[in-house]
Coordinates of C-alpha atoms in Angstrom, one line a residue:
Chain A
M1 CA 19.5 -16.4 -40.7
S2 CA 16.8 -15.2 -38.1
P3 CA 18.1 -14.0 -34.9
R4 CA 17.4 -15.8 -31.0
P5 CA 13.4 -14.3 -30.0
V6 CA 13.1 -11.6 -27.8
K7 CA 12.2 -13.2 -24.1
M8 CA 9.2 -12.0 -22.2
R9 CA 10.0 -9.7 -19.8
R10 CA 8.0 -10.0 -16.1
I11 CA 6.2 -6.5 -15.5
G12 CA 5.5 -6.9 -11.3
K13 CA 2.8 -3.6 -11.7
P14 CA 1.1 -2.0 -14.9
P15 CA 1.8 2.3 -14.5
V16 CA -0.8 4.5 -12.9
I17 CA -0.6 6.7 -16.4
S18 CA -0.4 6.0 -20.0
G19 CA 1.2 8.8 -20.7
M20 CA 2.7 12.3 -20.1
K21 CA 2.6 15.6 -21.8
P22 CA 4.6 18.7 -21.3
Y23 CA 3.6 21.9 -20.6
G24 CA 4.4 25.5 -21.1
F25 CA 6.9 25.3 -25.2
A26 CA 8.9 28.0 -25.0
D27 CA 8.1 29.3 -28.3
N28 CA 4.7 28.8 -28.0
R29 CA 5.0 25.4 -30.3
T30 CA 2.0 23.2 -28.3
S31 CA 3.0 20.1 -29.7
S32 CA 6.5 18.4 -30.7
G33 CA 6.1 15.0 -31.0
K34 CA 6.1 11.5 -29.2
V35 CA 8.3 9.7 -27.4
F36 CA 6.5 5.4 -27.3
L37 CA 8.6 4.5 -23.5
N38 CA 7.6 0.1 -24.3
L39 CA 6.7 -1.2 -20.5
E40 CA 9.8 -3.3 -19.5
E41 CA 11.6 0.4 -20.2
Y42 CA 9.0 1.3 -17.4
E43 CA 9.1 -1.4 -15.8
S44 CA 13.4 -1.2 -15.8
L45 CA 13.1 2.5 -14.4
R46 CA 10.5 1.6 -11.9
L47 CA 12.5 -1.2 -10.4
C48 CA 16.4 0.9 -10.8
D49 CA 15.1 4.2 -10.6
F50 CA 12.2 4.4 -8.8
Y51 CA 12.8 1.7 -5.8
M52 CA 16.3 2.1 -6.6
L53 CA 16.9 -1.7 -6.4
H54 CA 20.5 -3.2 -8.0
Q55 CA 20.1 -3.9 -11.6
C56 CA 21.1 -7.2 -11.2
Q57 CA 17.8 -7.5 -8.6
A58 CA 16.4 -5.8 -11.7
A59 CA 17.0 -8.1 -14.0
E60 CA 16.3 -10.9 -11.4
M61 CA 13.2 -9.8 -11.0
M62 CA 12.3 -8.9 -15.2
G63 CA 13.0 -12.5 -15.6
V64 CA 16.3 -11.4 -17.5
S65 CA 19.9 -11.2 -17.6
R66 CA 21.6 -8.4 -16.1
P67 CA 22.7 -7.0 -19.5
T68 CA 19.8 -7.4 -20.6
L69 CA 18.2 -5.1 -18.2
T70 CA 21.0 -2.5 -18.1
R71 CA 20.5 -2.1 -22.0
I72 CA 16.3 -2.0 -21.2
Y73 CA 17.5 0.5 -19.1
S74 CA 19.5 2.6 -21.0
S75 CA 17.3 2.6 -23.5
A76 CA 14.4 4.2 -21.3
R77 CA 16.5 6.7 -19.7
M78 CA 18.0 7.8 -24.1
K79 CA 14.4 8.0 -24.1
I80 CA 13.2 10.0 -20.7
A81 CA 16.1 12.7 -21.8
E82 CA 14.9 13.2 -25.1
A83 CA 11.7 13.9 -23.8
I84 CA 12.6 16.0 -21.5
V85 CA 15.1 18.1 -23.7
E86 CA 13.4 18.3 -26.6
G87 CA 9.4 18.0 -24.9
K88 CA 8.4 15.9 -26.0
Q89 CA 4.8 13.7 -24.7
I90 CA 6.3 10.1 -23.5
V91 CA 3.4 8.0 -24.3
I92 CA 4.1 4.2 -21.6
E93 CA 3.1 1.7 -24.7
G94 CA 4.2 -1.9 -26.2
G95 CA 7.2 -4.6 -25.5
K96 CA 8.0 -8.5 -24.8
I97 CA 5.8 -8.1 -21.4
Y98 CA 4.0 -10.4 -19.0
F99 CA 1.7 -9.2 -16.3
D100 CA 2.3 -11.4 -12.6
S101 CA -0.1 -11.0 -9.8
S102 CA 1.6 -10.3 -6.5
W103 CA 2.5 -13.7 -4.7
Y104 CA 3.3 -14.6 -0.5
F105 CA 5.1 -16.6 1.4
C106 CA 3.6 -18.5 4.2
N107 CA 6.3 -19.1 7.2
D108 CA 4.2 -22.2 8.0
C109 CA 4.2 -24.2 5.5
G110 CA 6.8 -22.8 3.2
C111 CA 4.0 -22.5 0.4
F112 CA 4.5 -19.5 -2.7
F113 CA 0.8 -19.2 -3.6
N114 CA -0.6 -15.8 -5.2
N115 CA -3.9 -14.5 -5.1
P116 CA -5.4 -13.3 -8.9
G117 CA -9.1 -11.8 -8.6
N118 CA -9.3 -11.3 -5.7
K119 CA -8.8 -7.5 -4.2
G120 CA -6.7 -6.8 -1.0
N121 CA -4.5 -8.1 0.5
P122 CA -5.2 -12.2 1.9
E123 CA -4.7 -12.6 5.6
K124 CA -4.5 -17.0 5.7
C125 CA -2.6 -19.2 3.8
P126 CA -4.8 -20.9 1.6
L127 CA -2.8 -24.0 2.2
C128 CA -2.2 -24.3 5.7
G129 CA -4.6 -21.8 7.3
S130 CA -1.8 -20.0 9.0
T131 CA -1.5 -16.3 9.5
M132 CA 2.4 -15.7 9.6
I133 CA 2.2 -15.2 5.5
V134 CA 4.5 -12.7 3.7
N135 CA 4.4 -9.9 0.5
Y136 CA 6.8 -11.3 -2.3
D137 CA 7.8 -8.9 -4.7
L138 CA 9.7 -11.7 -6.7
L139 CA 8.5 -15.3 -8.5
P140 CA 8.6 -18.7 -6.7
E141 CA 11.8 -19.6 -7.7
M142 CA 13.6 -17.2 -7.9
I143 CA 14.7 -17.1 -4.0
Y144 CA 14.2 -13.6 -2.2
K145 CA 17.9 -11.9 -1.1
D146 CA 18.4 -9.7 1.6
P147 CA 20.5 -7.4 0.2
A148 CA 22.2 -6.0 3.4
S149 CA 23.5 -9.8 3.7
P150 CA 27.2 -10.9 3.5
D151 CA 26.6 -14.0 2.3
N152 CA 23.9 -13.4 -0.2
F153 CA 26.6 -12.2 -2.6
C154 CA 26.1 -11.1 -6.0
Y155 CA 28.0 -11.5 -9.2
Y156 CA 28.3 -9.2 -11.0
H157 CA 28.9 -5.9 -8.4
G158 CA 28.2 -7.2 -4.7
W159 CA 25.1 -6.9 -2.7
G160 CA 26.7 -7.7 0.2
R161 CA 28.3 -4.2 0.2
K162 CA 27.5 -1.6 2.2
R163 CA 25.8 1.5 0.4
V164 CA 26.7 5.4 0.9
G165 CA 24.3 7.9 0.8
K166 CA 21.3 5.7 -1.0
R167 CA 18.2 4.6 1.4
R168 CA 16.0 2.5 -0.7
R169 CA 12.3 2.2 -0.8
D170 CA 10.9 -0.8 0.7
F171 CA 10.1 -2.9 -2.9
R172 CA 7.3 -5.2 -0.7
T173 CA 4.9 -3.4 -0.1
Chain B
M1 CA -14.2 -17.7 5.9
I2 CA -16.8 -17.1 3.7
K3 CA -17.5 -19.3 1.4
I4 CA -16.0 -22.1 2.0
T5 CA -18.8 -24.2 0.3
N6 CA -18.1 -26.1 -2.8
M7 CA -14.6 -25.2 -3.5
K8 CA -12.6 -27.6 -5.1
I9 CA -8.9 -28.4 -5.3
A10 CA -6.8 -29.2 -7.1
I11 CA -3.4 -31.3 -6.6
T12 CA -1.0 -32.5 -9.0
S13 CA 0.5 -36.0 -7.7
T14 CA 2.6 -38.6 -8.5
G15 CA 0.3 -41.4 -9.0
D16 CA -3.6 -42.2 -8.0
S17 CA -3.6 -43.0 -3.6
L18 CA -3.2 -41.1 -1.2
E19 CA 0.4 -42.0 -0.2
S20 CA 1.6 -40.8 -3.8
K21 CA 4.1 -37.6 -3.2
L22 CA 3.3 -34.2 -4.6
D23 CA 4.3 -33.7 -8.6
Q24 CA 6.6 -31.1 -8.9
R25 CA 5.3 -30.2 -12.4
F26 CA 2.2 -29.0 -13.5
G27 CA 2.2 -29.5 -17.0
R28 CA 3.5 -32.8 -17.0
C29 CA 2.4 -34.6 -14.2
A30 CA 1.0 -38.7 -13.8
C31 CA -2.1 -37.8 -12.5
F32 CA -4.6 -34.2 -10.2
V33 CA -6.3 -35.3 -7.2
I34 CA -9.7 -32.9 -7.6
Y35 CA -10.0 -32.5 -3.7
D36 CA -13.6 -30.8 -2.0
T37 CA -13.5 -28.9 0.7
S38 CA -17.4 -28.9 0.9
T39 CA -18.6 -32.9 0.4
G40 CA -14.3 -34.0 1.2
N41 CA -15.3 -36.4 -1.6
I42 CA -11.9 -37.3 -3.5
E43 CA -11.0 -38.1 -7.1
F44 CA -8.7 -38.9 -9.1
V45 CA -8.0 -37.9 -12.6
L46 CA -5.2 -39.0 -14.9
N47 CA -3.5 -37.1 -17.4
P48 CA -3.6 -37.6 -20.8
N49 CA -0.5 -34.9 -21.5
K50 CA 1.7 -37.1 -19.2
D51 CA 4.3 -37.1 -21.9
A52 CA 3.1 -35.0 -24.4
T53 CA 6.4 -32.9 -26.0
E54 CA 4.3 -29.7 -26.1
G55 CA 1.6 -27.4 -24.5
A56 CA 1.3 -29.6 -22.1
G57 CA 1.0 -26.7 -19.6
P58 CA -1.9 -25.3 -21.4
A59 CA -3.8 -28.8 -21.6
S60 CA -3.9 -29.4 -18.3
V61 CA -5.3 -26.1 -17.2
Q62 CA -8.1 -27.3 -19.5
L63 CA -8.6 -30.6 -17.8
V64 CA -8.0 -28.5 -14.9
A65 CA -10.7 -25.7 -15.6
S66 CA -13.6 -28.1 -17.0
R67 CA -13.9 -29.5 -13.7
N68 CA -14.1 -25.3 -12.3
V69 CA -11.1 -25.9 -9.8
E70 CA -10.7 -22.9 -7.4
K71 CA -7.0 -23.7 -6.1
I72 CA -4.2 -25.6 -7.7
I73 CA -1.7 -26.9 -5.4
S74 CA 1.8 -27.9 -7.7
G75 CA 5.6 -27.4 -6.9
E76 CA 6.5 -25.3 -10.4
F77 CA 4.1 -23.7 -13.0
G78 CA 5.6 -22.5 -16.2
F79 CA 5.2 -18.9 -17.2
K80 CA 2.4 -19.1 -19.8
V81 CA 0.9 -21.9 -17.7
K82 CA 0.8 -18.7 -14.9
S83 CA -0.6 -16.1 -17.6
L84 CA -3.7 -18.7 -18.0
L85 CA -4.3 -19.3 -14.3
D86 CA -4.0 -15.5 -14.0
N87 CA -7.0 -14.6 -16.6
L88 CA -9.2 -17.5 -15.4
K89 CA -8.3 -16.3 -11.2
I90 CA -7.8 -20.2 -10.3
Q91 CA -5.0 -19.2 -7.3
M92 CA -1.5 -21.4 -6.9
V93 CA 0.3 -23.3 -4.5
V94 CA 3.5 -23.7 -5.1
L95 CA 4.9 -26.0 -2.6
K96 CA 8.6 -27.5 -3.2
D97 CA 8.5 -29.8 -1.2
P98 CA 8.5 -33.5 -2.9
E99 CA 8.3 -35.8 0.0
K100 CA 4.6 -34.1 1.1
S101 CA 2.2 -37.2 0.7
I102 CA -1.5 -36.9 -0.5
R103 CA -2.5 -37.6 1.7
D104 CA -0.5 -35.0 4.1
I105 CA -1.8 -31.9 2.4
I106 CA -5.5 -32.3 2.3
N107 CA -5.2 -33.5 5.6
M108 CA -3.5 -29.4 5.0
L109 CA -6.7 -28.0 3.8
K110 CA -8.5 -30.1 6.3
H111 CA -7.1 -27.1 8.3

């Protein structure tokens, strides 16, 4: 039996670089191989380590289950550790992914909309023309839950709990 | 606003009258309402992919894109449809309100 096909993973923003190169080898080598980091692994690092989201939130944003996200994430960390320890080049490419343009929400009429092709942020709701719009990094079918509110309890790790010593960057910019 | 002229908007509808409700599905909606903001012209296009078992979304995208629509209002878009519309630079508007009639939506668009 063939295995179940891999689900497409959603990527919010493509990486700004296509890779990284090491420099200053101790034994005068010029190169020592490459590590191929998938785009989904890059995205898991972006969400979990840069924006410091919970893994269940990151999983929801990438459209995969929490255990799958953990698997992607641990593989990303192993690859990056390998690159640093063995002085390998990191190449970001491949992966079963799709890009999604950013979404906005109108507070007046309650609609979600995206802004394809146009650079910059939209100023008006395309439906009612209201200016009460906010940026959304989630798909419309995933309603954003405020992690600080105790009402939004996460099934896996409990987002409602207060976290000490860690501050999240605002990922909705 | 600049360049508001000659803009066509597609709305997914459950029927072919102005009193029909907004269809919450894109690919398998009963009917597309093509509204032209410059002329106020309203056209009803029956969806041939209504009962399709597979590929209703992409086929509907083709139907709508052939009419040079710039914006689509529906309740939900599948992810195949999303990537297609992203490439075609057609704006998606998701309105999760099945009680809204086509007349209401056209009035909202006249803001």
